[in-house]
Coordinates of C-alpha atoms (C1' of nucleotides) in Angstrom, one line a residue:
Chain A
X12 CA 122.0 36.6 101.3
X13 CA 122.0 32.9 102.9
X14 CA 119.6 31.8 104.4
X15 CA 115.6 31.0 104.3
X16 CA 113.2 31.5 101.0
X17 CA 110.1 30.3 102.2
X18 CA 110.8 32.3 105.2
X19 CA 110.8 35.7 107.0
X20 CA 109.0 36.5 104.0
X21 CA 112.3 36.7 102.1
X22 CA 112.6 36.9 98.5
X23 CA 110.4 36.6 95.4
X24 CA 107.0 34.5 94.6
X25 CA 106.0 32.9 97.4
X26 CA 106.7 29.3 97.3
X27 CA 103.8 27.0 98.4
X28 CA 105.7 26.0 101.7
X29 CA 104.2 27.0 104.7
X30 CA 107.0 29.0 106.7
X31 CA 110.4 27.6 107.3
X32 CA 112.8 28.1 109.6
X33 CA 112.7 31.2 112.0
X34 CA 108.8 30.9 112.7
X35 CA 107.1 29.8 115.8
X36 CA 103.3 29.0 114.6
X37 CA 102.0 26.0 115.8
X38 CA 102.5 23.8 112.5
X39 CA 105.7 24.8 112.1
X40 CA 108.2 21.9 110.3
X41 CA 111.3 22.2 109.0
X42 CA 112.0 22.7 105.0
X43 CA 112.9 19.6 104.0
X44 CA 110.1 18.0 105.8
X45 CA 107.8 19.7 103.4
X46 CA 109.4 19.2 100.4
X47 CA 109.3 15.4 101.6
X48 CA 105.6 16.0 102.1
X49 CA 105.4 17.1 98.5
X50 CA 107.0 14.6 97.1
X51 CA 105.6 11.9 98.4
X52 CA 102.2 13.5 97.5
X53 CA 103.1 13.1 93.9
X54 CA 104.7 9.2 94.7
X55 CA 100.5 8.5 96.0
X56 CA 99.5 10.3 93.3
X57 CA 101.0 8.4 91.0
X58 CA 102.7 11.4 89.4
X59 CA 105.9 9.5 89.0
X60 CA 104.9 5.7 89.2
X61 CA 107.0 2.3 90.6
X62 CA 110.2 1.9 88.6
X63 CA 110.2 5.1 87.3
X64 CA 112.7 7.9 87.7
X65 CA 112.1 11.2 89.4
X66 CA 113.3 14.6 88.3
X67 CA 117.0 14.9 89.9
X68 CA 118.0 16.7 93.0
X69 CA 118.6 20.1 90.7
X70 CA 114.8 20.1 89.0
X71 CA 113.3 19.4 92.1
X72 CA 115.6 22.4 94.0
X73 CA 114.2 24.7 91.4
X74 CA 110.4 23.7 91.3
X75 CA 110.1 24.0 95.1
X76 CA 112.7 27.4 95.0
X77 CA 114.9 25.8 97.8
X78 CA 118.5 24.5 97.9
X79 CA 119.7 21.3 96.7
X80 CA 120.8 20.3 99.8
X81 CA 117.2 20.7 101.2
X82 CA 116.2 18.5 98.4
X83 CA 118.5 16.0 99.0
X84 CA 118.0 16.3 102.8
X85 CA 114.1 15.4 101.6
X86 CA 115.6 12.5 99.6
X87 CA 117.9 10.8 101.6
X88 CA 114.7 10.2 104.3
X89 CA 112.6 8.6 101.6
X90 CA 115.7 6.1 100.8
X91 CA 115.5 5.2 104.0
X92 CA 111.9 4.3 104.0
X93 CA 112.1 2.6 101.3
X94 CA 109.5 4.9 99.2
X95 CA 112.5 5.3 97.0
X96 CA 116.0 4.3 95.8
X97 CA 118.9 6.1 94.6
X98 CA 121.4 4.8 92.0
X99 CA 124.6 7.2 91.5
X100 CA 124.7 8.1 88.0
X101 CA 121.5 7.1 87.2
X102 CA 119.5 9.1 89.5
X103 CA 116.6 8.3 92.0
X104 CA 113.4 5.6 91.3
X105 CA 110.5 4.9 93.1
X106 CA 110.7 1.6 94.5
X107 CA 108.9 -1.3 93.3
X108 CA 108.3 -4.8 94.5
X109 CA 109.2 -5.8 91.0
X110 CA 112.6 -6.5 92.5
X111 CA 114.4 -9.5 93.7
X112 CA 115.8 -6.8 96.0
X113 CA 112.0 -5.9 97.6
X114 CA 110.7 -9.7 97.4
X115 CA 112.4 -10.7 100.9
X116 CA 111.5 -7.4 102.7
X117 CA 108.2 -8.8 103.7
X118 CA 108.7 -12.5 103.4
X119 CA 111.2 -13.2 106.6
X120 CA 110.7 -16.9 106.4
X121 CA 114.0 -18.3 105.6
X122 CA 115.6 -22.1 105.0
X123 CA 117.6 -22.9 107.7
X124 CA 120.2 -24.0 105.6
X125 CA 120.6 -20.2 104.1
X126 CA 119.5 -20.9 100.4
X127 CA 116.5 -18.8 100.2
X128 CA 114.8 -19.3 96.6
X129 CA 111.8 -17.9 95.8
X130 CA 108.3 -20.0 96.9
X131 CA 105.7 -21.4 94.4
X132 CA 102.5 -20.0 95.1
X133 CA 98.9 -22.8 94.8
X134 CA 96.1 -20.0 94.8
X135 CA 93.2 -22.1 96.6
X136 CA 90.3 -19.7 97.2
X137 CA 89.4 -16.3 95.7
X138 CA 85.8 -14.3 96.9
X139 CA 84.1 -11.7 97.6
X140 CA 82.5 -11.2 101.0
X141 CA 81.4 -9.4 103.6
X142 CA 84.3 -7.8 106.0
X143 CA 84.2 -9.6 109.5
X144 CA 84.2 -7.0 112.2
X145 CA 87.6 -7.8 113.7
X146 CA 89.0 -7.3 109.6
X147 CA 86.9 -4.5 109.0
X148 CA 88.4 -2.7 112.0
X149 CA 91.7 -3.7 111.3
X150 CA 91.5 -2.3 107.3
X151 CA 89.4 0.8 108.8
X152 CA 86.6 0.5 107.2
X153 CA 82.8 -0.8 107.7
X154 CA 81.9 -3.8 109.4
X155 CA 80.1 -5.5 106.5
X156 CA 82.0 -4.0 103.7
X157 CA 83.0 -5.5 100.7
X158 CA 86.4 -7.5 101.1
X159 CA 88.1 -9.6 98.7
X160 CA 89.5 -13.0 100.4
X161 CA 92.2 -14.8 98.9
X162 CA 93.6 -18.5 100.3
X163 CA 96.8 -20.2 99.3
X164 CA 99.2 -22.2 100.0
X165 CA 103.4 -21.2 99.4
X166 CA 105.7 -24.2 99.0
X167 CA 109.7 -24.7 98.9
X168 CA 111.4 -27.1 96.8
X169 CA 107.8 -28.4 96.4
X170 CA 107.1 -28.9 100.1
X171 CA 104.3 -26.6 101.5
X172 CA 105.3 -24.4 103.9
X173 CA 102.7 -21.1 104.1
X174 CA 99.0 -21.1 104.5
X175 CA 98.0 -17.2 103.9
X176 CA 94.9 -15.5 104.5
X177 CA 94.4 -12.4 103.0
X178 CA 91.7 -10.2 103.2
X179 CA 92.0 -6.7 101.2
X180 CA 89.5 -4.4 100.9
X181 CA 87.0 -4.6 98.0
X182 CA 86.9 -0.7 97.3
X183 CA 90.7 -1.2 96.1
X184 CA 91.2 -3.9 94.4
X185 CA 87.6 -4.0 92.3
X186 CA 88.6 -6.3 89.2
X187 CA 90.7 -9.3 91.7
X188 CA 89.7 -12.4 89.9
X189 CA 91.1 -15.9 90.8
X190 CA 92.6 -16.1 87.2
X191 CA 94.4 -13.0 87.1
X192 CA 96.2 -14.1 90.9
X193 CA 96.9 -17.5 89.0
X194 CA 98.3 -16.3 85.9
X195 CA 100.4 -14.1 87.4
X196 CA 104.0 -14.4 87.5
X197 CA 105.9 -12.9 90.6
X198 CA 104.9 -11.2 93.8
X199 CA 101.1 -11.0 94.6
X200 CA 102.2 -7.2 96.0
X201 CA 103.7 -6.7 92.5
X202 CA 100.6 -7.8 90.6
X203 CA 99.0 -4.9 93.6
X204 CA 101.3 -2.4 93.0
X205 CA 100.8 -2.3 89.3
X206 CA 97.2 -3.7 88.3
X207 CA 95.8 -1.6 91.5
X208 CA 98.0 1.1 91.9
X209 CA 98.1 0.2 96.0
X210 CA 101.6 -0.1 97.0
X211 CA 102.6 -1.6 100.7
X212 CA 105.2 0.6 102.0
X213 CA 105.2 -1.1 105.7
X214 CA 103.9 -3.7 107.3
X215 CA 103.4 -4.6 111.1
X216 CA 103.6 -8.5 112.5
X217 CA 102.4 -10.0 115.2
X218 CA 103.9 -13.9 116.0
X219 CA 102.7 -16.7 118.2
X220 CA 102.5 -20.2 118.3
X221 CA 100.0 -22.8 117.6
X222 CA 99.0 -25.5 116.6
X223 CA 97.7 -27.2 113.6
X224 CA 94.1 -27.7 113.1
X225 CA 92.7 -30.5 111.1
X226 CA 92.3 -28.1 107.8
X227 CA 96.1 -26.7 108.3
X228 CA 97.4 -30.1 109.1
X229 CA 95.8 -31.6 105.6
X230 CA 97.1 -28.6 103.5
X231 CA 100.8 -29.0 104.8
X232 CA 100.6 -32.9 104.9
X233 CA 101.8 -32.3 108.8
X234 CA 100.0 -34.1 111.7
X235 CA 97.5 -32.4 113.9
X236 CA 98.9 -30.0 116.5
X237 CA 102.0 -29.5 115.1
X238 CA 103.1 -26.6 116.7
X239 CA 103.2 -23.7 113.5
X240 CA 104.1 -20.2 113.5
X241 CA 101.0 -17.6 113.5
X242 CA 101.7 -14.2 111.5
X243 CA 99.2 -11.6 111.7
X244 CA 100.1 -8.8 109.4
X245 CA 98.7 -5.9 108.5
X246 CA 99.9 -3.8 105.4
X247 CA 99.8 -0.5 105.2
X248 CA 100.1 2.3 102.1
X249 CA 100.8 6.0 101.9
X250 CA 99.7 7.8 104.6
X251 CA 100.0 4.8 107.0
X252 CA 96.7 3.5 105.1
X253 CA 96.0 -0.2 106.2
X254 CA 95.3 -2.1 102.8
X255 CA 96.2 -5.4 103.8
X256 CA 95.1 -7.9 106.5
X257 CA 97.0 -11.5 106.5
X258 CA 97.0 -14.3 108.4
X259 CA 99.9 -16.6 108.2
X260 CA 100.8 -19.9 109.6
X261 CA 104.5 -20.7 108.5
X262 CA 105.9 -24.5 109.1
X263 CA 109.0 -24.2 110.6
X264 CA 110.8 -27.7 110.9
X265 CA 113.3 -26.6 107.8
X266 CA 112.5 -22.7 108.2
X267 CA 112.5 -20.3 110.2
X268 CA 111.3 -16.7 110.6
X269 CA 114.4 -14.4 110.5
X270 CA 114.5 -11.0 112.5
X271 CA 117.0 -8.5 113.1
X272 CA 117.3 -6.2 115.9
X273 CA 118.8 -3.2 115.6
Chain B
X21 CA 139.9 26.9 99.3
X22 CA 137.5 24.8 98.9
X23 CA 137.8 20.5 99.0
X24 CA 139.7 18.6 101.0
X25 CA 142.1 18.7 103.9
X26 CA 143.3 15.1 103.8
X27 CA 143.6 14.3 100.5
X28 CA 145.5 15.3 97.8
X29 CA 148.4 16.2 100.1
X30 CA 147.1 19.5 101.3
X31 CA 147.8 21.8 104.3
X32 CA 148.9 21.8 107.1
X33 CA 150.0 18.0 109.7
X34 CA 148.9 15.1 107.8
X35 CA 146.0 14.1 109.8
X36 CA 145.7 9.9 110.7
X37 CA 143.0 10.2 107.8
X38 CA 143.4 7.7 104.7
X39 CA 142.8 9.6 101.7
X40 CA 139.8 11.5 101.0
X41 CA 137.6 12.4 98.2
X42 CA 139.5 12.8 94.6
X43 CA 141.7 9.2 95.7
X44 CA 141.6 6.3 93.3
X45 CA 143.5 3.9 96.3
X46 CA 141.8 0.2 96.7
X47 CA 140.8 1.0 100.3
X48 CA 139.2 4.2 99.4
X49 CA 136.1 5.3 102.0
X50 CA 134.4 8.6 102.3
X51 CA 136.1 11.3 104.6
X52 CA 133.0 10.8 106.7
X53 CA 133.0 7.1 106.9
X54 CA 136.4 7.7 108.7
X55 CA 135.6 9.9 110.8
X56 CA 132.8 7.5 111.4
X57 CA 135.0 4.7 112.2
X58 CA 137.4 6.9 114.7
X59 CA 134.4 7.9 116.6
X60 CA 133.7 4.1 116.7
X61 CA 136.6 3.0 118.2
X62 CA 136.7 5.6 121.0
X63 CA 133.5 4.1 121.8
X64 CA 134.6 0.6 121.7
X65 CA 137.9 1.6 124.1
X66 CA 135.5 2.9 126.1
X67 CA 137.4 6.9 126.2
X68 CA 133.7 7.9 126.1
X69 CA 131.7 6.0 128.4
X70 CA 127.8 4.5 127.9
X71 CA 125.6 7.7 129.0
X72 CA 128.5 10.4 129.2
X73 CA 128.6 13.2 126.6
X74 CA 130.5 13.1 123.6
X75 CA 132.7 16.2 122.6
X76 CA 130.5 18.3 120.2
X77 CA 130.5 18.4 116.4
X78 CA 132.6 21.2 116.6
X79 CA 135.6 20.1 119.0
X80 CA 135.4 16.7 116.7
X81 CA 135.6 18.7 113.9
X82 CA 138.6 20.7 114.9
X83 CA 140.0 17.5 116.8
X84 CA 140.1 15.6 113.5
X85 CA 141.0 18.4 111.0
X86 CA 137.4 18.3 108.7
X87 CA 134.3 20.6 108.4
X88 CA 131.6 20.2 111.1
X89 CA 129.0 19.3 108.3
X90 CA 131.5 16.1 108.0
X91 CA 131.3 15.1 111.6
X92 CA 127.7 16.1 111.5
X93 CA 127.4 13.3 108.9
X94 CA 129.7 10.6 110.5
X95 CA 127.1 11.1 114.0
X96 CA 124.5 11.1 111.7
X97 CA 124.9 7.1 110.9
X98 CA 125.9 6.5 114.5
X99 CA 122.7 8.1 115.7
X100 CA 120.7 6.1 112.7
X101 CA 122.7 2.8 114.4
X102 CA 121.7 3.7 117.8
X103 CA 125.1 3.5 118.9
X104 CA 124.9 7.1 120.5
X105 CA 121.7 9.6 121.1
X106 CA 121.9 13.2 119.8
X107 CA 119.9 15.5 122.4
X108 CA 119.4 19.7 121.1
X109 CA 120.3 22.1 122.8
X110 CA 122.3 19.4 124.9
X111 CA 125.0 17.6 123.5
X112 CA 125.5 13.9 122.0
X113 CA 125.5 11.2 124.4
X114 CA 126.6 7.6 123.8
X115 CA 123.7 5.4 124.1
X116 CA 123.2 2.9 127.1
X117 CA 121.0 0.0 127.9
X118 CA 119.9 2.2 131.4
X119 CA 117.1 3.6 129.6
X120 CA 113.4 2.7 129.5
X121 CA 114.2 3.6 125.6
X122 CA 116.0 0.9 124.7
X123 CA 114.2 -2.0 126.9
X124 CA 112.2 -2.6 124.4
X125 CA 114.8 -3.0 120.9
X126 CA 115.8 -6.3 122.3
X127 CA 112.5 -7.4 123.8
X128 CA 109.6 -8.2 121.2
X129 CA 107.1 -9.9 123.5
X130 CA 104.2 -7.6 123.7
X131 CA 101.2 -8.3 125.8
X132 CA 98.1 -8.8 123.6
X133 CA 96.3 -6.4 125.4
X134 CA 99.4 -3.4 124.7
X135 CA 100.4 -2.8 128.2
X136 CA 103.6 -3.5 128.2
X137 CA 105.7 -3.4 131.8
X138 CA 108.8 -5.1 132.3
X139 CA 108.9 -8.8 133.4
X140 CA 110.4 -9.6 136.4
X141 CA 113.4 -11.7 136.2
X142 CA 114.0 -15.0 138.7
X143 CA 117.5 -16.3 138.1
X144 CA 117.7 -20.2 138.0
X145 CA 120.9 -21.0 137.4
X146 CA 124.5 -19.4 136.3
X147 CA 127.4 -22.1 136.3
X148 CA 130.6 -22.2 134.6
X149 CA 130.9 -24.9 131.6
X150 CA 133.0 -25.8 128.5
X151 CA 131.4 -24.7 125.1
X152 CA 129.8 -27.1 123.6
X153 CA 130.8 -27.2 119.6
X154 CA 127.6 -25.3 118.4
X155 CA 127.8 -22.5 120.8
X156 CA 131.6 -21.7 120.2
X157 CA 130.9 -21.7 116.2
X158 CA 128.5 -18.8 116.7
X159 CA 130.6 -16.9 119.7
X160 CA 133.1 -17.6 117.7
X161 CA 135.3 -18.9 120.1
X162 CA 137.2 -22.2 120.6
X163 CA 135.1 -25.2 121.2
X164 CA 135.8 -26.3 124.6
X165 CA 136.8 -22.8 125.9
X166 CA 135.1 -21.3 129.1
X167 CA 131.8 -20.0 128.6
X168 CA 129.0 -18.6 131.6
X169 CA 126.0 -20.5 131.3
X170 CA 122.6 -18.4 132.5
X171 CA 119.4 -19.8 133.0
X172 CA 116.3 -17.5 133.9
X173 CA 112.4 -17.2 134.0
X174 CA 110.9 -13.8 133.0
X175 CA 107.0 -13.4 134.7
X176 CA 105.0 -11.1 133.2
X177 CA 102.4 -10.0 136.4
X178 CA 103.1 -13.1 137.9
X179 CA 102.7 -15.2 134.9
X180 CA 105.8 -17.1 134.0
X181 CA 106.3 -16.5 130.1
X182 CA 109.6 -16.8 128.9
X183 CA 112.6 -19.6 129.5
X184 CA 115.9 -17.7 128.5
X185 CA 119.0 -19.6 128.1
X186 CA 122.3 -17.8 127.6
X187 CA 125.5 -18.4 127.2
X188 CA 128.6 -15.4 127.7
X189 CA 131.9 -16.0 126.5
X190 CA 134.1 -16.7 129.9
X191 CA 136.9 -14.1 129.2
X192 CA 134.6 -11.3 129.0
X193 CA 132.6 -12.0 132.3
X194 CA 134.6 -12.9 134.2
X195 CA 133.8 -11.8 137.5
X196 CA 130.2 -12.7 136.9
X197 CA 128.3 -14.6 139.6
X198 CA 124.4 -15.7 140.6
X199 CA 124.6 -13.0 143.3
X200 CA 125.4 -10.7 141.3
X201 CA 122.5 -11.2 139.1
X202 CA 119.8 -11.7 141.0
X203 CA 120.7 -8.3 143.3
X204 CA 121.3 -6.5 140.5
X205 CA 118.0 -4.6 139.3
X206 CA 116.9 -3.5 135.7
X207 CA 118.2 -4.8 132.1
X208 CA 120.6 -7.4 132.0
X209 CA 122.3 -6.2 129.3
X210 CA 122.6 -2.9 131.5
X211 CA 124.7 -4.9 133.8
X212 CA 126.9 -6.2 131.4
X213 CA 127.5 -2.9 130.1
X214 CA 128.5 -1.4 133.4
X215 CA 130.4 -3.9 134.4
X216 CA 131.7 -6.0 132.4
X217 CA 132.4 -3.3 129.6
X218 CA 130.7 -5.3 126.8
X219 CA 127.9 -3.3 125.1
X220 CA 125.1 -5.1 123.5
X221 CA 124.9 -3.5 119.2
X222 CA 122.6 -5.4 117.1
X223 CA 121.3 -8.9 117.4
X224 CA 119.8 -11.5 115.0
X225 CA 117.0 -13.8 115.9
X226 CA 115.6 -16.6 114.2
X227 CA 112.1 -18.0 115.0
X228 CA 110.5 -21.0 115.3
X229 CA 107.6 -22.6 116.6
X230 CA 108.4 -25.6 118.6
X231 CA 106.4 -28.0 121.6
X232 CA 107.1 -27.4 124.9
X233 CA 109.1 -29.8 126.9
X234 CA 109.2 -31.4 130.4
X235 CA 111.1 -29.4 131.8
X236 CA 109.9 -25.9 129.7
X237 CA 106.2 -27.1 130.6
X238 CA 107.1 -27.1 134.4
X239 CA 108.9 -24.3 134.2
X240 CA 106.0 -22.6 132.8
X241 CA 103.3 -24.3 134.5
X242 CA 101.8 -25.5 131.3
X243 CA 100.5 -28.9 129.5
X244 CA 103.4 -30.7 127.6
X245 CA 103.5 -30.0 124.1
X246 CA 102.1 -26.6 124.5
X247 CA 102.9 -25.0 121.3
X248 CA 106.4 -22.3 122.4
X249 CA 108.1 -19.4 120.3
X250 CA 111.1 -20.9 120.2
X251 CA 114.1 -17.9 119.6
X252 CA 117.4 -17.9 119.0
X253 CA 119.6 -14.7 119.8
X254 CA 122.7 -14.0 118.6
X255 CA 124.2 -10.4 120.1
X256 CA 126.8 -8.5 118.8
X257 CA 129.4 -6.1 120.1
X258 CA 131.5 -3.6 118.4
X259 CA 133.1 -4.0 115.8
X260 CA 130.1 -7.5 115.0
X261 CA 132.1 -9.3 117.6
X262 CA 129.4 -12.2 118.6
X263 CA 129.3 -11.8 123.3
X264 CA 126.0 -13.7 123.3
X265 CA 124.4 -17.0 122.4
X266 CA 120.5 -16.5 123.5
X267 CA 118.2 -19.3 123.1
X268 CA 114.7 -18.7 124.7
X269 CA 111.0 -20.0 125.1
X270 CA 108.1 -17.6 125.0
X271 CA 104.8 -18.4 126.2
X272 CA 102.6 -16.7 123.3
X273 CA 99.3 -17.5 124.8
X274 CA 98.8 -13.5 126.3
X275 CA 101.8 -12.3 124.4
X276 CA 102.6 -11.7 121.1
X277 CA 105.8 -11.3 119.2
X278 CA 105.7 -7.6 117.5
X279 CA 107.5 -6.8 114.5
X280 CA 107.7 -4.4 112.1
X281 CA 108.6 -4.6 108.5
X282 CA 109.8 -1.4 107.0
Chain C
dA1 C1' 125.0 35.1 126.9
dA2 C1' 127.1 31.0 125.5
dG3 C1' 127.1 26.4 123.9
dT4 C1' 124.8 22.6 121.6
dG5 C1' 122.5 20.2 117.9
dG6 C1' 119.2 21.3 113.7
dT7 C1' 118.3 23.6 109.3
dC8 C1' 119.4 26.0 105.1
dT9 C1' 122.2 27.8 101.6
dA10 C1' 125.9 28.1 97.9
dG11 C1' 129.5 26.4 95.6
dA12 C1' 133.2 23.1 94.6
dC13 C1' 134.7 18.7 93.2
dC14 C1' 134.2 13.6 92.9
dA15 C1' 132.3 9.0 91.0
dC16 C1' 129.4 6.9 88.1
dT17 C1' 126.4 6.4 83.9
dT18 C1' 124.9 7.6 79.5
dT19 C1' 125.3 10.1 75.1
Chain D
dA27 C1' 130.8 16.0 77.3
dA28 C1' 126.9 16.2 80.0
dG29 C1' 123.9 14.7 83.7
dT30 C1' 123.2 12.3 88.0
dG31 C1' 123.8 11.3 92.8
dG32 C1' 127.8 11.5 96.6
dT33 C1' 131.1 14.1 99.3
dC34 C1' 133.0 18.2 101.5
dT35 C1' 133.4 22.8 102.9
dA36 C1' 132.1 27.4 104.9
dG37 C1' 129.1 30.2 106.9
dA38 C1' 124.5 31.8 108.4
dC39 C1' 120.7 31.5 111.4
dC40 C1' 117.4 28.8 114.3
dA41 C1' 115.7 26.0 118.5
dC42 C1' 116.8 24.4 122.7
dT43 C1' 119.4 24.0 127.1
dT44 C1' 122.2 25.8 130.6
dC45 C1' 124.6 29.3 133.1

DNA sequence: AAGTGGTCTAGACCACTTT
DNA sequence: AAGTGGTCTAGACCACTTC
């Protein structure tokens, strides 16, 4: 008896999947779109958290009653997200920017001469304030909201290079203190990710040019007008949430912004 | 019988297939990844041509002596590489530049306000010169060797916006002329395809923010200095055989560079 | 009705990691 | 040896397109 489970009404207890294959109602979507569904429910939820392994292939074919194939189907789409990673042997891990593998997926500034270390971060402004309307409609949320507003500066081989903006929403990130950003050790969306529980899963760019104005040009020891990259980013979670509003402005006499097309 | 066809020395002809599963040899690859790279080349030699169909999974299947679910698999990663479209009900079809569809992969100036028609192209100049050092290192040609030299503005309603500055390697293009060009209508990289025989895969670009020139300022009827995306393009063909060294100017005023970080 | 890609299953064996 | 993801097969049925 191949075939469907969750299906014609086939076999035993009805699985919590609404139909599968073989049905024409309007929300109709295959199997292993579901089970992705349902698994990245419990990745939100924190069920199974960042760095932490996930019941194999075979446990999660029998707690959803469908094939491992299906599973795996499921699987191999939130590899290629990024949501998790699989490691043969091992078995599969929700991602986490805790890696040296994650750090450069969001940070596309490189050295032009290929040697990419990782930047020193200068926190320079931390507070609390009311969400701007052009933020607040970015982040979704109330003009006037709470927002937490963080400035700093990112420097390579001691030269900065970055000025970021970031605004995130107050609701989210409740106990963000100035020390905890400066004690910190690693990526700011690692210190999210685990102090938080927010995770970026995507993010969205958009880049101009500009020039310096007097307060950029003193924090980057560059003359007025240089012309500097502008990065506008916003950040979103699960569920295409926006968490994250940045504002960027990259020096790019020794760097540049890296970008491939595919 | 269950396993593997070319592998451990099964059935029936030996099929052109290097070792399969169950193979400890140094150059080991999947079965699919084969199958992957046959499809590949009969892309590259052009048996299939840009917009034609594809035989189906399961002539390819029979044709190279493996299970459709292989072939399924090999198309799979082609599809995921946009180097051919898979259509239901239809057939598989190998990808072109002729399509509104893929305008946009290679072009990541947006208009700020989201309406995004395509530019209209005035050719300036196409001339015949020697590669200079820098150019040939990334065609990876011989320094000195023949190379097409394009220069064109790109209006966006009227509004000049980008400089583009390319350079083709000369034994590729070699019937290529201005007339040519400026009759021919729609995607450059259309033309190329069609007539020269060279599709365009992937490229990688690397950003900057520079100040406009004399000559860019005229061009773009702007102040000296103005603050330019500056973006360097560097296409490649099958097999990552470098056919284009793109260096460009965008005017970022009413235009934005989109990306998106996954 | 026939052909195509898309989904789902069941089972085998492989490569890799850990016990 | 046992468990995990990775590959491969064979066959069924579905959705979509064309004849």
């Amino acid at each position: 008896m191949p075939g469907n489970l969750a299906v014609v009404g086939g076999g035993a207890p009805a699985p919590a999947l609404a139909t599968g294959a073989g049905n024409a109602s309007p929300t109709f979507s295959p199997l292993y779109q579901q089970i992705k569904a349902l698994i990245t429910q419990s990745l939100q939820s924190g069920e199974w958290k960042p760095g932490e392994l996930i019941p194999s292939e075979v446990e999660l074919a029998m707690r959803f009653k469908v094939s491992q194939g299906t599973v795996r189907k499921a699987i191999d789409e939130l590899s290629a997200e990024n949501l998790v990673v699989r490691r043969q042997g091992k078995g599969t891990f929700v991602a986490t920017h805790h890696e040296a593998r994650a750090q450069f997926r969001f940070l596309r500034l490189e050295s032009d001469s290929g040697e990419t270390h990782y930047p020193d971060n200068r926190i320079i402004d931390v507070k609390r304030l009311r969400a701007p309307a052009e933020i607040a409609r970015s982040l979704d949320i109330k003009s006037g909201d709470s927002v937490i507003f963080i400035k700093r500066i990112q420097s390579f081989d001691g030269a900065a290079t970055i000025i970021d903006e970031l605004w995130l929403p107050g609701l989210l990130f409740k106990g963000l203190t100035a020390e905890r950003l400066i004690e910190y050790k690693g990526p700011m969306y690692g210190l999210f990710e685990t102090e938080f529980g927010t995770r970026m899963i995507r993010a969205s760019e958009r880049v101009r040019a500009i020039g310096a104005d007097a307060d950029a040009a003193a924090l980057l020891a560059i003359a007025c007008d240089t012309p500097l990259l502008s990065v506008e980013r916003i950040s979103y979670s699960y569920g295409d949430r926006p968490v994250e509003v940045r504002r960027s402005l990259y020096l790019t006499s020794r760097h540049h912004y890296q970008n491939e097309l595919g």
